[in-house]
Amino acid sequence: MAAIELRMPGLRTKLVVYTVLIVFAVAGAVSAISITLAHQASVAAFERHATVLAKTLGEAVLEPLYELNVKLMRQQVGSVLAGEGALRVMILDAGTRVLTDGTDENPLRGKEFNEPYLRQARERAEWVTRLQDGVIQVAGPVQATADRRLGYVVLEFSTARLDAEWMKHIRLTLLLAGVCAGLASIAAVIMASWITRPIKRLTDFATSIRLGSAMRKIPECGHDEVGRLADAFTDVLNHLDHSNAELKELANSLEQKVKERTQAAEAGNKAKSEFLATMSHEIRTPMNAVLGMASLLEETSLDEEQALYARTISESGEALLDIINGILDFSKVEAGKLELRTAPLDLEELLSGVVRMLAPNPAESRVALRLEYDPEAPKNIQGDEGRIRQIIVNLVGNALKFTEAGSVTVKVTGRAAGGMAKLRIAVTDTGVGIPEDSLEKIFTAFSQVNSTASRDFGGTGLGLAIASRLAHLMGGGIEVQSVLGKGSTFTFTCALATAEDLVTG
């Protein structure tokens, strides 16, 4: 399913949209105010007209009302009813009973008229005008003297013509507002294009630079803020070009220096590895002869003191040979020439043999060495038996070396899946432990936890360094957790093929 790219609106679009929205908002507000004020003015004018007409009628019927000349009153009322918009015109007596409604039939004559606006006019003794449901209602007293009231005049006019004029005014106002808004929108589009044109030029130029263009001439962007921005962009671009040139020159220089130093380091490492390998071989040859002669010497008839000397020569030679072998292994690892041999093996049997070989004599030691092999862990694997034994011997030997009392436990866990066995071999002791600040350096070649360790316990500091690198070659590593005074746990992890998946010819 193709991804939908969402693009934000550009500056030109924003300017046009914002300007049009403002124009329409202003036009709408002005139109609403204009229509409202015009309507209020029209209603007020109509109310004044109706009030004046009612007062005029009241003056005209003063004498007929005094004489109770209903015919003359009907004529006066009829002339008012003939006017546009008149709905009802009545003359009432002082008790608010209808004398005439302007018609010949005069069906309301004698009936009491008691509308709220008439009661208000009676109570206030003044003319009252009210607009209700599209009808303007006017009522007021007909006074013979200040103290004598002859009756009342009631007029009701429809506002239909007023409403029609109001709707016409609304349509005209909206039309004018729409025309003005449209013209303003066109002007906004033109102005937005004029304002954003230099910005678009500068943006296109910046995009071309980002895409790798070598052009450095910035397009004309005017002399306003955008023009000053373009000038600043020119300065930044020139500075960046200068800085890039310097960085490129510096990078080339550093690359050459790194290359030279790498070659020198590789040559040094190669010479060191070759020297170590050569010296190891050269020393091991006469050392084997020394050990052979010492072994033959021990088989001859010697007194107790001579046998002690011969045994001391053999043990010292074996220790020195272990150191030479360690240096040879380390030089091979450093030179990348150490290759692992793959063959089927029974891991549980291998570890059991190491435990039996290294288990201390119960009569001479207070340390118990035991193996815990998880039944679910794979046993038949493909690996370098000698190198695996070398790692375990080193970890177990160190644990026994630094544990005076307690136990050393070799615990094996792991699972097989997809023809691969992922194993964890943890060697846990209850020895002296390792300080936290020394945990990171114990896997460094020729490193000891402290300066007295080699004197107190012996060793060159190569064992863990070689074991760690061998573990990496097996697709794993060695981790350590330790609490000073309580003991340590070294965990060897590896990923090896299971023996069942071996294809033999």
Coordinates of C-alpha atoms in Angstrom, one line a residue:
M1 CA 0.0 0.0 0.0
A2 CA 1.6 3.3 -1.1
A3 CA 2.3 5.7 1.7
I4 CA 0.4 9.0 1.5
E5 CA 2.6 12.0 1.8
L6 CA 1.1 14.8 3.8
R7 CA 2.3 18.3 2.8
M8 CA 1.9 21.4 4.9
P9 CA 0.3 24.4 3.1
G10 CA 2.8 26.9 1.8
L11 CA 3.3 30.5 3.0
R12 CA 1.4 31.9 -0.1
T13 CA -1.6 29.7 0.6
K14 CA -1.5 30.7 4.3
L15 CA -1.4 34.4 3.4
V16 CA -4.3 34.0 1.0
V17 CA -6.4 31.9 3.4
Y18 CA -5.8 34.2 6.4
T19 CA -6.5 37.4 4.4
V20 CA -9.7 36.0 2.9
L21 CA -10.9 34.8 6.3
I22 CA -10.2 38.2 7.8
V23 CA -12.0 40.0 4.9
F24 CA -15.0 37.7 5.2
A25 CA -15.1 38.1 8.9
V26 CA -14.9 41.9 8.7
A27 CA -17.5 42.0 5.8
G28 CA -19.8 39.8 7.8
A29 CA -19.5 41.9 10.9
V30 CA -20.0 45.1 9.0
S31 CA -23.0 43.7 7.2
A32 CA -24.6 42.4 10.4
I33 CA -24.1 45.7 12.1
S34 CA -25.5 47.6 9.1
I35 CA -28.5 45.4 8.7
T36 CA -29.3 45.5 12.4
L37 CA -29.0 49.3 12.6
A38 CA -31.0 49.8 9.5
H39 CA -33.8 47.5 10.7
Q40 CA -33.9 49.2 14.1
A41 CA -34.0 52.6 12.4
S42 CA -36.9 51.4 10.1
V43 CA -38.9 50.0 13.0
A44 CA -38.4 53.2 15.0
A45 CA -39.5 55.3 12.0
F46 CA -42.6 53.1 11.5
E47 CA -43.5 53.3 15.2
R48 CA -43.1 57.1 15.1
H49 CA -45.3 57.2 12.0
A50 CA -48.0 55.0 13.6
T51 CA -47.9 57.1 16.8
V52 CA -48.3 60.4 14.9
L53 CA -51.1 58.9 12.9
A54 CA -52.8 57.7 16.1
K55 CA -52.5 61.1 17.7
T56 CA -53.8 62.9 14.6
L57 CA -56.8 60.5 14.6
G58 CA -57.3 61.2 18.3
E59 CA -57.5 65.0 17.7
A60 CA -59.8 64.4 14.7
V61 CA -62.3 62.4 16.7
L62 CA -62.2 64.6 19.8
E63 CA -65.4 66.5 18.8
P64 CA -67.3 63.5 17.4
L65 CA -66.4 61.5 20.5
Y66 CA -67.6 64.4 22.7
E67 CA -70.9 64.4 20.8
L68 CA -70.9 60.5 20.4
N69 CA -71.2 61.0 16.6
V70 CA -70.4 57.4 15.7
K71 CA -70.9 58.0 12.0
L72 CA -68.4 60.8 11.8
M73 CA -65.9 58.7 13.9
R74 CA -66.4 55.8 11.5
Q75 CA -65.5 58.1 8.6
Q76 CA -62.3 59.2 10.3
V77 CA -61.4 55.7 11.2
G78 CA -62.2 54.5 7.7
S79 CA -59.8 57.0 6.2
V80 CA -57.0 55.6 8.4
L81 CA -57.9 52.0 7.6
A82 CA -57.6 52.8 3.9
G83 CA -53.9 53.4 4.5
E84 CA -51.3 50.7 3.6
G85 CA -50.6 48.2 6.4
A86 CA -53.5 49.1 8.7
L87 CA -55.0 46.0 10.3
R88 CA -57.3 47.5 12.9
V89 CA -58.4 51.0 14.0
M90 CA -60.8 51.5 16.9
I91 CA -62.3 54.3 18.9
L92 CA -63.2 53.3 22.5
D93 CA -65.2 55.2 25.0
A94 CA -63.9 56.0 28.5
G95 CA -64.8 52.5 29.7
T96 CA -62.7 50.9 26.9
R97 CA -65.9 49.7 25.1
V98 CA -65.7 49.8 21.3
L99 CA -67.6 52.6 19.7
T100 CA -66.5 51.9 16.1
D101 CA -63.9 49.8 14.2
G102 CA -64.3 51.7 10.9
T103 CA -66.6 49.2 9.2
D104 CA -70.2 49.6 8.3
E105 CA -71.1 46.4 10.2
N106 CA -69.2 47.5 13.3
P107 CA -69.4 44.0 14.8
L108 CA -67.3 45.0 17.9
R109 CA -69.4 47.9 19.0
G110 CA -70.2 47.7 22.7
K111 CA -67.6 45.1 23.4
E112 CA -64.9 45.8 26.0
F113 CA -61.3 46.0 24.6
N114 CA -58.8 45.1 27.3
E115 CA -55.4 44.4 25.7
P116 CA -52.3 44.8 27.9
Y117 CA -50.9 47.7 25.9
L118 CA -54.3 49.5 26.3
R119 CA -54.2 48.9 30.1
Q120 CA -50.7 50.4 30.1
A121 CA -52.0 53.5 28.2
R122 CA -54.9 53.9 30.7
E123 CA -52.7 53.6 33.7
R124 CA -50.0 56.0 32.4
A125 CA -52.5 58.3 30.6
E126 CA -50.0 58.5 27.7
W127 CA -49.5 57.0 24.2
V128 CA -48.0 53.5 24.2
T129 CA -46.4 51.8 21.2
R130 CA -45.5 48.1 21.1
L131 CA -44.1 45.7 18.4
Q132 CA -45.3 42.2 18.7
D133 CA -45.4 39.3 16.2
G134 CA -45.0 41.5 13.2
V135 CA -47.7 44.0 14.3
I136 CA -47.1 47.6 15.6
Q137 CA -49.8 48.4 18.3
V138 CA -50.5 51.9 19.3
A139 CA -53.0 53.1 22.0
G140 CA -53.5 56.4 23.7
P141 CA -56.2 58.5 25.4
V142 CA -58.4 61.2 23.9
Q143 CA -58.4 64.0 26.4
A144 CA -61.0 66.7 26.4
T145 CA -59.2 68.5 29.2
A146 CA -56.4 67.6 31.5
D147 CA -58.8 66.0 33.9
R148 CA -61.5 64.7 31.5
R149 CA -60.8 61.6 29.3
L150 CA -63.4 61.0 26.5
G151 CA -62.1 57.7 25.2
Y152 CA -59.2 55.9 23.5
V153 CA -57.7 55.4 20.1
V154 CA -56.3 52.0 19.1
L155 CA -54.3 51.4 16.0
E156 CA -52.6 48.1 14.7
F157 CA -50.3 48.2 11.7
S158 CA -48.7 45.2 9.9
T159 CA -44.9 45.3 9.5
A160 CA -45.0 43.2 6.3
R161 CA -43.9 46.0 4.1
L162 CA -41.2 46.9 6.6
D163 CA -40.0 43.3 6.7
A164 CA -39.9 43.1 2.9
E165 CA -37.8 46.2 2.7
W166 CA -35.6 44.7 5.4
M167 CA -35.1 41.5 3.5
K168 CA -34.3 43.6 0.4
H169 CA -31.8 45.5 2.3
I170 CA -30.2 42.3 3.6
R171 CA -29.9 40.9 0.1
L172 CA -28.3 44.1 -1.2
T173 CA -26.0 44.3 1.8
L174 CA -24.9 40.7 1.4
L175 CA -24.4 41.2 -2.3
L176 CA -22.2 44.2 -1.8
A177 CA -20.3 42.4 1.0
G178 CA -19.7 39.4 -1.3
V179 CA -18.5 41.6 -4.1
C180 CA -16.1 43.4 -1.8
A181 CA -14.9 40.1 -0.3
G182 CA -14.3 38.6 -3.7
L183 CA -12.4 41.7 -4.9
A184 CA -10.4 41.6 -1.6
S185 CA -9.7 37.9 -2.1
I186 CA -8.4 38.5 -5.6
A187 CA -6.2 41.3 -4.2
A188 CA -5.0 39.0 -1.5
V189 CA -4.0 36.4 -4.0
I190 CA -2.1 39.0 -6.0
M191 CA -0.4 40.5 -2.9
A192 CA 0.5 37.0 -1.5
S193 CA 2.1 36.1 -4.8
W194 CA 4.0 39.4 -4.9
I195 CA 5.1 38.9 -1.2
T196 CA 6.1 35.3 -1.4
R197 CA 7.8 35.4 -4.8
P198 CA 11.3 36.3 -3.5
I199 CA 10.8 33.8 -0.6
K200 CA 10.1 31.1 -3.2
R201 CA 13.2 32.0 -5.1
L202 CA 15.3 31.8 -2.0
T203 CA 13.6 28.4 -1.0
D204 CA 14.2 26.9 -4.5
F205 CA 17.8 28.1 -4.3
A206 CA 18.3 26.5 -0.9
T207 CA 16.7 23.3 -2.1
S208 CA 19.1 23.2 -5.1
I209 CA 22.1 23.6 -2.7
R210 CA 20.8 20.8 -0.5
L211 CA 20.6 18.6 -3.6
G212 CA 24.2 19.3 -4.4
S213 CA 24.1 22.2 -6.9
A214 CA 27.4 24.0 -7.3
M215 CA 25.6 27.3 -8.1
R216 CA 26.3 30.0 -5.5
K217 CA 24.7 33.1 -7.0
I218 CA 21.6 33.9 -5.0
P219 CA 18.6 35.2 -7.0
E220 CA 17.3 38.8 -6.5
C221 CA 15.1 39.0 -3.5
G222 CA 14.6 42.8 -3.1
H223 CA 15.8 45.1 -0.4
D224 CA 13.3 44.4 2.4
E225 CA 13.5 41.8 5.1
V226 CA 13.7 38.9 2.6
G227 CA 16.5 40.7 0.8
R228 CA 18.4 41.0 4.0
L229 CA 17.7 37.3 4.7
A230 CA 19.2 36.4 1.3
D231 CA 22.3 38.5 2.0
A232 CA 22.7 36.7 5.3
F233 CA 22.2 33.4 3.6
T234 CA 25.0 34.3 1.1
D235 CA 27.3 35.0 4.0
V236 CA 26.4 31.7 5.7
L237 CA 26.9 29.8 2.5
N238 CA 30.3 31.3 1.8
H239 CA 31.3 30.5 5.4
L240 CA 30.1 27.0 5.1
D241 CA 32.0 26.5 1.8
H242 CA 35.1 27.8 3.4
S243 CA 34.6 25.6 6.5
N244 CA 33.8 22.5 4.3
A245 CA 37.0 23.1 2.4
E246 CA 39.0 23.3 5.6
L247 CA 37.3 20.2 7.0
K248 CA 37.9 18.3 3.8
E249 CA 41.6 19.2 3.9
L250 CA 41.7 18.3 7.6
A251 CA 39.9 15.0 7.0
N252 CA 42.3 14.1 4.2
S253 CA 45.2 14.9 6.4
L254 CA 43.8 12.9 9.3
E255 CA 42.9 10.0 7.1
Q256 CA 46.5 9.9 5.8
K257 CA 47.9 10.1 9.4
V258 CA 45.5 7.4 10.5
K259 CA 46.5 5.3 7.6
E260 CA 50.1 5.7 8.3
R261 CA 49.7 5.1 12.0
T262 CA 47.4 2.1 11.3
Q263 CA 50.1 0.6 9.0
A264 CA 52.7 1.3 11.6
A265 CA 50.5 -0.3 14.4
E266 CA 49.8 -3.3 12.2
A267 CA 53.4 -3.7 11.4
G268 CA 54.3 -3.4 15.1
N269 CA 51.6 -6.0 16.0
K270 CA 52.7 -8.3 13.3
A271 CA 56.3 -8.0 14.4
K272 CA 55.3 -8.5 18.0
S273 CA 53.2 -11.5 17.2
E274 CA 55.9 -13.0 15.0
F275 CA 58.5 -12.4 17.7
L276 CA 56.3 -13.9 20.4
A277 CA 55.5 -16.9 18.2
T278 CA 59.1 -17.4 17.2
M279 CA 60.4 -17.0 20.7
S280 CA 57.7 -19.3 22.1
H281 CA 58.6 -22.0 19.6
E282 CA 62.3 -21.4 20.2
I283 CA 61.9 -21.5 24.0
R284 CA 59.5 -24.4 24.0
T285 CA 61.9 -26.7 22.0
P286 CA 64.7 -26.7 24.6
M287 CA 62.1 -26.6 27.4
N288 CA 60.7 -29.8 26.2
A289 CA 64.2 -31.2 26.2
V290 CA 64.7 -30.0 29.8
L291 CA 61.4 -31.6 30.9
G292 CA 62.3 -34.8 29.1
M293 CA 65.7 -35.0 30.8
A294 CA 64.1 -34.1 34.2
S295 CA 61.5 -36.9 33.7
L296 CA 64.3 -39.4 32.8
L297 CA 66.3 -38.2 35.8
E298 CA 63.4 -38.9 38.1
E299 CA 63.3 -42.4 36.9
T300 CA 66.9 -43.1 38.0
S301 CA 68.1 -44.1 41.4
L302 CA 68.2 -40.8 43.4
D303 CA 68.3 -40.1 47.0
E304 CA 65.5 -38.0 48.6
E305 CA 67.3 -34.6 48.1
Q306 CA 68.1 -35.4 44.5
A307 CA 64.5 -36.5 43.8
L308 CA 63.3 -33.2 45.3
Y309 CA 65.6 -31.2 43.0
A310 CA 64.5 -33.2 39.9
R311 CA 60.8 -32.8 40.8
T312 CA 61.3 -29.1 41.3
I313 CA 62.9 -28.8 37.9
S314 CA 59.9 -30.7 36.3
E315 CA 57.3 -28.5 38.1
S316 CA 59.1 -25.3 37.2
G317 CA 59.5 -26.4 33.6
E318 CA 55.8 -27.3 33.4
A319 CA 54.8 -23.9 34.8
L320 CA 57.1 -22.1 32.4
L321 CA 55.7 -24.2 29.5
D322 CA 52.2 -23.1 30.5
I323 CA 53.3 -19.5 30.3
I324 CA 54.9 -20.1 26.9
N325 CA 51.8 -21.8 25.6
G326 CA 49.7 -18.9 26.9
I327 CA 51.9 -16.3 25.2
L328 CA 51.8 -18.3 22.0
D329 CA 47.9 -18.5 22.1
F330 CA 47.7 -14.8 22.8
S331 CA 50.0 -14.0 19.9
K332 CA 47.8 -16.1 17.6
V333 CA 44.6 -14.4 18.8
E334 CA 46.2 -11.0 18.3
A335 CA 47.4 -11.9 14.8
G336 CA 43.9 -13.4 14.0
K337 CA 45.5 -16.7 13.2
L338 CA 43.8 -18.8 15.9
E339 CA 41.4 -21.2 14.3
L340 CA 38.9 -23.3 16.1
R341 CA 38.5 -27.0 15.3
T342 CA 35.0 -28.4 15.0
A343 CA 34.3 -31.9 16.0
P344 CA 31.4 -33.8 17.8
L345 CA 31.8 -33.8 21.6
D346 CA 29.8 -34.6 24.7
L347 CA 29.8 -31.4 26.8
E348 CA 28.7 -33.1 30.0
E349 CA 31.4 -35.7 29.8
L350 CA 34.0 -33.0 29.0
L351 CA 33.0 -30.9 32.0
S352 CA 32.9 -34.0 34.2
G353 CA 36.4 -34.8 33.3
V354 CA 37.6 -31.2 34.1
V355 CA 35.8 -31.4 37.5
R356 CA 37.4 -34.7 38.3
M357 CA 40.8 -33.5 37.2
L358 CA 40.7 -30.2 39.2
A359 CA 38.8 -31.5 42.2
P360 CA 40.9 -30.8 45.3
N361 CA 41.7 -33.5 47.8
P362 CA 39.0 -33.5 50.5
A363 CA 41.6 -34.3 53.1
E364 CA 43.8 -31.3 52.1
S365 CA 41.2 -28.7 51.1
R366 CA 38.0 -27.1 52.5
V367 CA 36.7 -26.4 49.0
A368 CA 34.1 -28.6 47.3
L369 CA 33.9 -28.6 43.5
R370 CA 30.7 -29.8 41.9
L371 CA 29.0 -29.9 38.5
E372 CA 25.2 -29.1 38.0
Y373 CA 24.1 -30.0 34.4
D374 CA 20.5 -29.0 33.5
P375 CA 18.8 -32.0 32.1
E376 CA 17.1 -29.8 29.4
A377 CA 20.5 -28.5 28.2
P378 CA 21.9 -30.0 25.0
K379 CA 24.9 -32.3 25.5
N380 CA 26.0 -33.4 22.0
I381 CA 27.5 -30.4 20.3
Q382 CA 30.0 -29.4 17.6
G383 CA 33.0 -27.5 18.9
D384 CA 36.7 -27.3 19.7
E385 CA 37.0 -29.6 22.7
G386 CA 40.5 -28.4 23.6
R387 CA 39.6 -24.7 23.6
I388 CA 36.4 -25.3 25.5
R389 CA 38.4 -27.3 28.1
Q390 CA 41.0 -24.5 28.1
I391 CA 38.3 -21.9 29.0
I392 CA 36.6 -24.0 31.7
V393 CA 40.0 -25.1 33.2
N394 CA 40.9 -21.4 33.4
L395 CA 37.6 -20.3 35.0
V396 CA 37.5 -23.2 37.5
G397 CA 41.2 -23.0 38.2
N398 CA 40.9 -19.3 39.1
A399 CA 37.8 -20.0 41.3
L400 CA 39.7 -22.7 43.2
K401 CA 42.8 -20.5 43.4
F402 CA 40.9 -17.6 45.1
T403 CA 38.6 -19.7 47.3
E404 CA 40.0 -20.8 50.7
A405 CA 36.8 -22.4 52.0
G406 CA 33.3 -23.1 50.7
S407 CA 32.4 -24.3 47.2
V408 CA 32.9 -23.9 43.5
T409 CA 30.0 -24.8 41.3
V410 CA 29.9 -25.3 37.5
K411 CA 26.3 -24.8 36.4
V412 CA 25.3 -25.5 32.8
T413 CA 22.0 -24.3 31.3
G414 CA 20.8 -23.8 27.7
R415 CA 18.5 -24.8 24.9
A416 CA 18.8 -26.1 21.4
A417 CA 16.7 -24.6 18.5
G418 CA 17.2 -24.7 14.8
G419 CA 20.3 -26.8 14.9
M420 CA 22.1 -24.4 17.3
A421 CA 22.8 -24.9 21.0
K422 CA 22.9 -21.7 23.1
L423 CA 24.7 -22.5 26.3
R424 CA 25.5 -20.7 29.5
I425 CA 28.3 -22.2 31.7
A426 CA 28.5 -20.4 35.1
V427 CA 31.3 -20.9 37.5
T428 CA 30.4 -19.6 40.9
D429 CA 32.7 -19.5 43.9
T430 CA 32.6 -18.3 47.5
G431 CA 36.1 -16.8 47.4
V432 CA 37.5 -13.4 48.1
G433 CA 35.6 -11.6 45.3
I434 CA 36.7 -8.8 43.0
P435 CA 36.5 -5.0 43.7
E436 CA 34.0 -3.2 41.5
D437 CA 36.7 -0.9 40.1
S438 CA 38.7 -3.9 38.9
L439 CA 35.9 -5.8 37.1
E440 CA 36.5 -4.1 33.7
K441 CA 40.3 -4.7 33.5
I442 CA 40.4 -8.4 34.5
F443 CA 40.0 -9.4 30.9
T444 CA 42.9 -7.2 29.8
A445 CA 46.1 -9.1 28.9
F446 CA 48.8 -9.2 31.6
S447 CA 46.3 -7.6 34.1
Q448 CA 45.8 -8.7 37.7
V449 CA 43.2 -7.5 40.2
N450 CA 46.0 -6.0 42.2
S451 CA 49.8 -5.9 42.2
T452 CA 50.1 -8.6 44.9
A453 CA 47.9 -11.2 43.1
S454 CA 50.6 -12.6 41.0
R455 CA 52.9 -13.0 44.0
D456 CA 50.2 -14.5 46.2
F457 CA 48.5 -16.8 43.7
G458 CA 50.7 -16.9 40.6
G459 CA 49.8 -16.4 37.0
T460 CA 50.6 -14.0 34.1
G461 CA 47.2 -12.4 33.7
L462 CA 46.8 -13.9 30.2
G463 CA 44.3 -16.7 31.1
L464 CA 41.1 -14.6 31.2
A465 CA 42.1 -12.5 28.2
I466 CA 42.6 -15.6 26.1
A467 CA 39.4 -17.2 27.4
S468 CA 37.4 -14.1 26.7
R469 CA 38.6 -14.0 23.1
L470 CA 38.1 -17.7 22.6
A471 CA 34.5 -17.2 23.8
H472 CA 33.9 -14.4 21.3
L473 CA 35.2 -16.8 18.5
M474 CA 32.5 -19.2 19.7
G475 CA 29.7 -16.6 19.2
G476 CA 29.5 -15.7 22.9
G477 CA 31.5 -14.1 25.6
I478 CA 32.4 -14.1 29.3
E479 CA 30.6 -12.0 31.9
V480 CA 31.5 -11.5 35.6
Q481 CA 29.5 -10.6 38.7
S482 CA 31.3 -10.3 42.0
V483 CA 30.7 -9.1 45.6
L484 CA 33.9 -8.4 47.5
G485 CA 34.4 -10.9 50.3
K486 CA 31.5 -13.1 49.2
G487 CA 32.5 -14.6 45.9
S488 CA 32.3 -14.2 42.1
T489 CA 30.4 -15.7 39.1
F490 CA 32.0 -16.0 35.7
T491 CA 29.5 -16.9 33.0
F492 CA 30.8 -18.3 29.7
T493 CA 28.2 -18.2 26.8
C494 CA 28.5 -19.7 23.4
A495 CA 26.4 -20.7 20.4
L496 CA 27.5 -23.9 18.7
A497 CA 25.9 -26.4 16.3
T498 CA 24.3 -29.5 17.7
A499 CA 26.0 -32.8 16.9
E500 CA 22.8 -34.3 15.4
D501 CA 23.0 -31.7 12.5
L502 CA 26.6 -32.6 11.6
V503 CA 26.8 -33.8 7.9
T504 CA 29.5 -36.4 7.5
G505 CA 31.0 -37.8 4.3

